[in-house]
Short mmCIF file of C-alpha atoms in Angstrom, two decimals:
data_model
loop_
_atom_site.label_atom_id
_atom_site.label_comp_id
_atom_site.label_asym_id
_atom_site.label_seq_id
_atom_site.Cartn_x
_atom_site.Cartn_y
_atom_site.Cartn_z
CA UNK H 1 25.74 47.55 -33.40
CA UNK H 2 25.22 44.69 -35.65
CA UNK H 3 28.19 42.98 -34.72
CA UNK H 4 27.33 42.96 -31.16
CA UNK H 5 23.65 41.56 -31.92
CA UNK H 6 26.07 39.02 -34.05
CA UNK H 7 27.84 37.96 -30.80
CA UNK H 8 24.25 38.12 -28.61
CA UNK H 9 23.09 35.55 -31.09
CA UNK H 10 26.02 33.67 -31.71
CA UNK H 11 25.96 33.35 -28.12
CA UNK H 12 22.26 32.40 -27.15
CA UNK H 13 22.76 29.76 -29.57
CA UNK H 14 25.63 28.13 -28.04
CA UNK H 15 23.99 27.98 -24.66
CA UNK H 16 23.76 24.00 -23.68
CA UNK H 17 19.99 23.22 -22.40
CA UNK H 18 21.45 20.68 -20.29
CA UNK H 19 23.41 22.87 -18.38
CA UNK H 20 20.40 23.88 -16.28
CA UNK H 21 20.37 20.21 -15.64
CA UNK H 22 21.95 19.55 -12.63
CA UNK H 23 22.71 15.84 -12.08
CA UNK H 24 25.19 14.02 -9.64
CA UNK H 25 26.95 11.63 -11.23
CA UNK H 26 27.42 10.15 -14.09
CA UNK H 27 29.55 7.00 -14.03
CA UNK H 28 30.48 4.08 -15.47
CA UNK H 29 31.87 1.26 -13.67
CA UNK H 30 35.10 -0.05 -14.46
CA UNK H 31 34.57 -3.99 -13.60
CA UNK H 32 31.24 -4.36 -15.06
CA UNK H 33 31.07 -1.30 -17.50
CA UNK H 34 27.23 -0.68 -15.38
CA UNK H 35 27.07 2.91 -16.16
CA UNK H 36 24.85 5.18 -13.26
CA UNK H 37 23.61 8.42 -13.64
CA UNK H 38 21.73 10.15 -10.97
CA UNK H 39 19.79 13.79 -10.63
CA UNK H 40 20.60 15.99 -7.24
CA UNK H 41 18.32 15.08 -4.27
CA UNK H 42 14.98 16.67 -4.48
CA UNK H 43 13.16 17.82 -1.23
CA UNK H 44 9.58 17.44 -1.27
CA UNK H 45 6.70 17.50 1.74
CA UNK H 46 6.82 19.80 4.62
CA UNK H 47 9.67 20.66 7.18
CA UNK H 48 9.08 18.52 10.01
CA UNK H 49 10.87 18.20 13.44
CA UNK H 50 13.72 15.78 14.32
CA UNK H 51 14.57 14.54 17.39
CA UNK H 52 17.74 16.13 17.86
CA UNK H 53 17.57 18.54 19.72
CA UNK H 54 18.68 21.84 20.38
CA UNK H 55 18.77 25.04 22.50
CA UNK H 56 16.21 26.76 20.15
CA UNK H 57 14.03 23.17 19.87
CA UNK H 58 14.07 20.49 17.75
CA UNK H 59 16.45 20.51 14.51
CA UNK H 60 13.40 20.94 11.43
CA UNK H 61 14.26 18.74 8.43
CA UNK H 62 12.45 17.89 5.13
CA UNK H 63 9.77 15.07 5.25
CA UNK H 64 11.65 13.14 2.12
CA UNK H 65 13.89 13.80 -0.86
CA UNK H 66 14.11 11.86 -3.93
CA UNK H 67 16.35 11.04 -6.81
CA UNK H 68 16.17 9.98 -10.25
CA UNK H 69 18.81 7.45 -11.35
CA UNK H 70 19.28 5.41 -14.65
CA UNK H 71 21.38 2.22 -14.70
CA UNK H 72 22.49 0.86 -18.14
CA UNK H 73 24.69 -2.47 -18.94
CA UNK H 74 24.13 -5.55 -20.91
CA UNK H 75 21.47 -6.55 -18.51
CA UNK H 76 20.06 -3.63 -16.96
CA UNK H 77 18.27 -0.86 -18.56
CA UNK H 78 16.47 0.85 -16.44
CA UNK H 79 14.84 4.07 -14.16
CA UNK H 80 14.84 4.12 -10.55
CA UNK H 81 13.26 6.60 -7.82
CA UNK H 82 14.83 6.98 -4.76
CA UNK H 83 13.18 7.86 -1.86
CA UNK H 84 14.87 8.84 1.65
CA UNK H 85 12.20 8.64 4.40
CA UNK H 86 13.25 10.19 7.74
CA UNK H 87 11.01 7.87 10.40
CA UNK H 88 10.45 8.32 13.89
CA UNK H 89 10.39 4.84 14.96
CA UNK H 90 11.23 1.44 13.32
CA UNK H 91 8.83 0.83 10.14
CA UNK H 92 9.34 -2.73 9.14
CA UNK H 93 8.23 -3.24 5.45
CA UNK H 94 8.77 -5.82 2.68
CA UNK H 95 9.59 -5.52 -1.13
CA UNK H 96 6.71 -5.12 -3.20
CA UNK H 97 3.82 -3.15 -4.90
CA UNK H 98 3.81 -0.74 -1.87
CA UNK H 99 4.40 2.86 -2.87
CA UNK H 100 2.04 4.37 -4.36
CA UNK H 101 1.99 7.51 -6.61
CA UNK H 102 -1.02 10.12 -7.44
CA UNK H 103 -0.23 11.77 -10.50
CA UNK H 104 -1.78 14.90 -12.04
CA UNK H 105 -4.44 13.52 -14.08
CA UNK H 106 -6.02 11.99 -10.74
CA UNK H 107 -4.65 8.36 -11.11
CA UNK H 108 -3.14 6.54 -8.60
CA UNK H 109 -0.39 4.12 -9.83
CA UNK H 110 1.54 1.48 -7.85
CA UNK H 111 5.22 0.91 -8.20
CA UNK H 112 7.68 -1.53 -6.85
CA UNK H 113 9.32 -0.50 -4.08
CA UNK H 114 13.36 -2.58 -3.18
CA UNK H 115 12.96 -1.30 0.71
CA UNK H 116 15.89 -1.10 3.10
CA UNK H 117 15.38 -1.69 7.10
CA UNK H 118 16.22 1.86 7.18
CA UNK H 119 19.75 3.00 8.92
CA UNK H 120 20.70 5.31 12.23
CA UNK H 121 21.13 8.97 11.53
CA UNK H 122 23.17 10.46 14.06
CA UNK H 123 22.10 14.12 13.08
CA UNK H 124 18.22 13.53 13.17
CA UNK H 125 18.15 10.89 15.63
CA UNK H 126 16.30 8.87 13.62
CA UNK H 127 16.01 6.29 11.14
CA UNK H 128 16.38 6.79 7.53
CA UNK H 129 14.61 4.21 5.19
CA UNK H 130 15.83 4.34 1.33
CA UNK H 131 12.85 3.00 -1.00
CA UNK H 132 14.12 2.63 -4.13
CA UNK H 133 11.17 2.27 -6.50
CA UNK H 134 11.68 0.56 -10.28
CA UNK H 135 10.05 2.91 -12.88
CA UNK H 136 9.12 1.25 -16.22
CA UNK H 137 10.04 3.29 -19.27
CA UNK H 138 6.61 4.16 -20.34
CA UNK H 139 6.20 5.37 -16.46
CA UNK H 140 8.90 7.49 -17.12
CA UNK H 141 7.79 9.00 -20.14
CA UNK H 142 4.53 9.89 -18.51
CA UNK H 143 6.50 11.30 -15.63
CA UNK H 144 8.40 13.32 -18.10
CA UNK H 145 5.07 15.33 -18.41
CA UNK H 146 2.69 14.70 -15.54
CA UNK H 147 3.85 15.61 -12.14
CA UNK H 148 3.42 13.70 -9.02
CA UNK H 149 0.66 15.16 -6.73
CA UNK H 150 1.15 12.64 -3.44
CA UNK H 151 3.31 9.80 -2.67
CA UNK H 152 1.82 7.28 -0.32
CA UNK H 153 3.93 4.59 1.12
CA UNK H 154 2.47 1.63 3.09
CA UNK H 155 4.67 0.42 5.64
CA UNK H 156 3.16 -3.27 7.85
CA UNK H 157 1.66 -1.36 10.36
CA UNK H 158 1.89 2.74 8.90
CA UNK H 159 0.16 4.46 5.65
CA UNK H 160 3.13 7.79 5.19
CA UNK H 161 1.30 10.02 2.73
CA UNK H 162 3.20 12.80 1.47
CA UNK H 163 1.38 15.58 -0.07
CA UNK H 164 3.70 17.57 -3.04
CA UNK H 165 3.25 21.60 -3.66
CA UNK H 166 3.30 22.89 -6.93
CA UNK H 167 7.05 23.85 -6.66
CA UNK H 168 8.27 19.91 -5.70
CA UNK H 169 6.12 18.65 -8.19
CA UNK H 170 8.00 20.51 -11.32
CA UNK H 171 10.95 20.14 -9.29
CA UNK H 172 10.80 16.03 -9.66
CA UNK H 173 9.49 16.27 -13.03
CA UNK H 174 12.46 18.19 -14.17
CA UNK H 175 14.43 16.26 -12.54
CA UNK H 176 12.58 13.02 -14.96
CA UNK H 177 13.99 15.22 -17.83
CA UNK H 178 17.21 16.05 -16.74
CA UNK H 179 18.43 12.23 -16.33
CA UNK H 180 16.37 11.50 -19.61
CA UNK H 181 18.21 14.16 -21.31
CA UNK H 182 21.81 12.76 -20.32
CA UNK H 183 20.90 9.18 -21.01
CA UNK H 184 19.66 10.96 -24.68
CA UNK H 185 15.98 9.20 -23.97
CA UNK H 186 14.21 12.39 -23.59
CA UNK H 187 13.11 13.87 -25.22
CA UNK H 188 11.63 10.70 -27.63
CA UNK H 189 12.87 11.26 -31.08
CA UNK H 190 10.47 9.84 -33.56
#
């Protein structure tokens, strides 16, 4: 008996944290030595229909997913949020303070937001922008422990707001950690 609670604990204690971390990639670059690591997608918002349709109705798909990424190299150190916006029509938009973030503790930050004119998916039938917002390090440390209530993102002519349930909200969060955790800034080691 005691030498199978030896093995339980032997065990338990060799059980990696960071395996419940599930991230993407982690690379480094082999002409530039830029090293990426990136969480898996995260879906948040509501299902929402496409335009492609089928014999049953419209295909339903998620209003957005997100990823966490982390780029490192002698003169880039820093956390990124990618968002992948599903639009119905053409949403012309320019770099700049223009996605906005409510967190937990009720206040409403304003990132930088690297926009793309958005590309053609074939299997929605519509056009998929990529925001990929810039988060300072002392944004991600707070996103390491608050949680993201709404994401708003103001387009020229179109205010998306996307509202985050309980569920997507430790879902991003954790996914804050996870790429923390591999880049061995979270958690911060006095």
């Amino acid at each position: 008996m005691i030498k199978h609670c030896f093995w339980l604990v032997l065990l338990l204690l060799s059980v990696d944290l960071s395996a419940q971390c599930e991230i993407a990639f982690d690379e480094i670059d082999e002409f530039d030595s830029l090293r990426t690591v990136a969480s898996s997608s995260v879906a948040f918002g509501y299902m929402v229909p496409s335009l492609y349709e089928t014999v049953s109705g419209p295909r339903l798909i998620e209003e957005g997913k997100a990823i966490v990424m982390y780029s490192e190299n002698d003169t880039i150190n820093s956390f990124f949020l990618t968002l992948a916006i599903p639009e119905y029509t053409f949403q012309p938009i320019e770099a700049g303070f223009n996605v906005r973030m409510k967190l937990s503790d009720g206040e409403v930050i304003s990132f930088y937001n690297v926009p793309d004119r958005g590309t053609f998916d074939d299997t929605t039938n519509m056009r998929l922008y990529q925001h990929t917002i810039i988060v300072p390090l002392d944004m991600f440390y707070r996103l390491t422990f608050s949680t993201i209530e709404a994401i708003r993102i103001e387009y020229k002519k179109l205010k998306r707001t996307f509202k985050l349930n309980e569920e997507q909200q430790d879902a991003i969060r954790d996914a804050m950690q996870c790429v923390g955790r591999q880049v061995e800034l979270y958690p911060v080691k006095p």
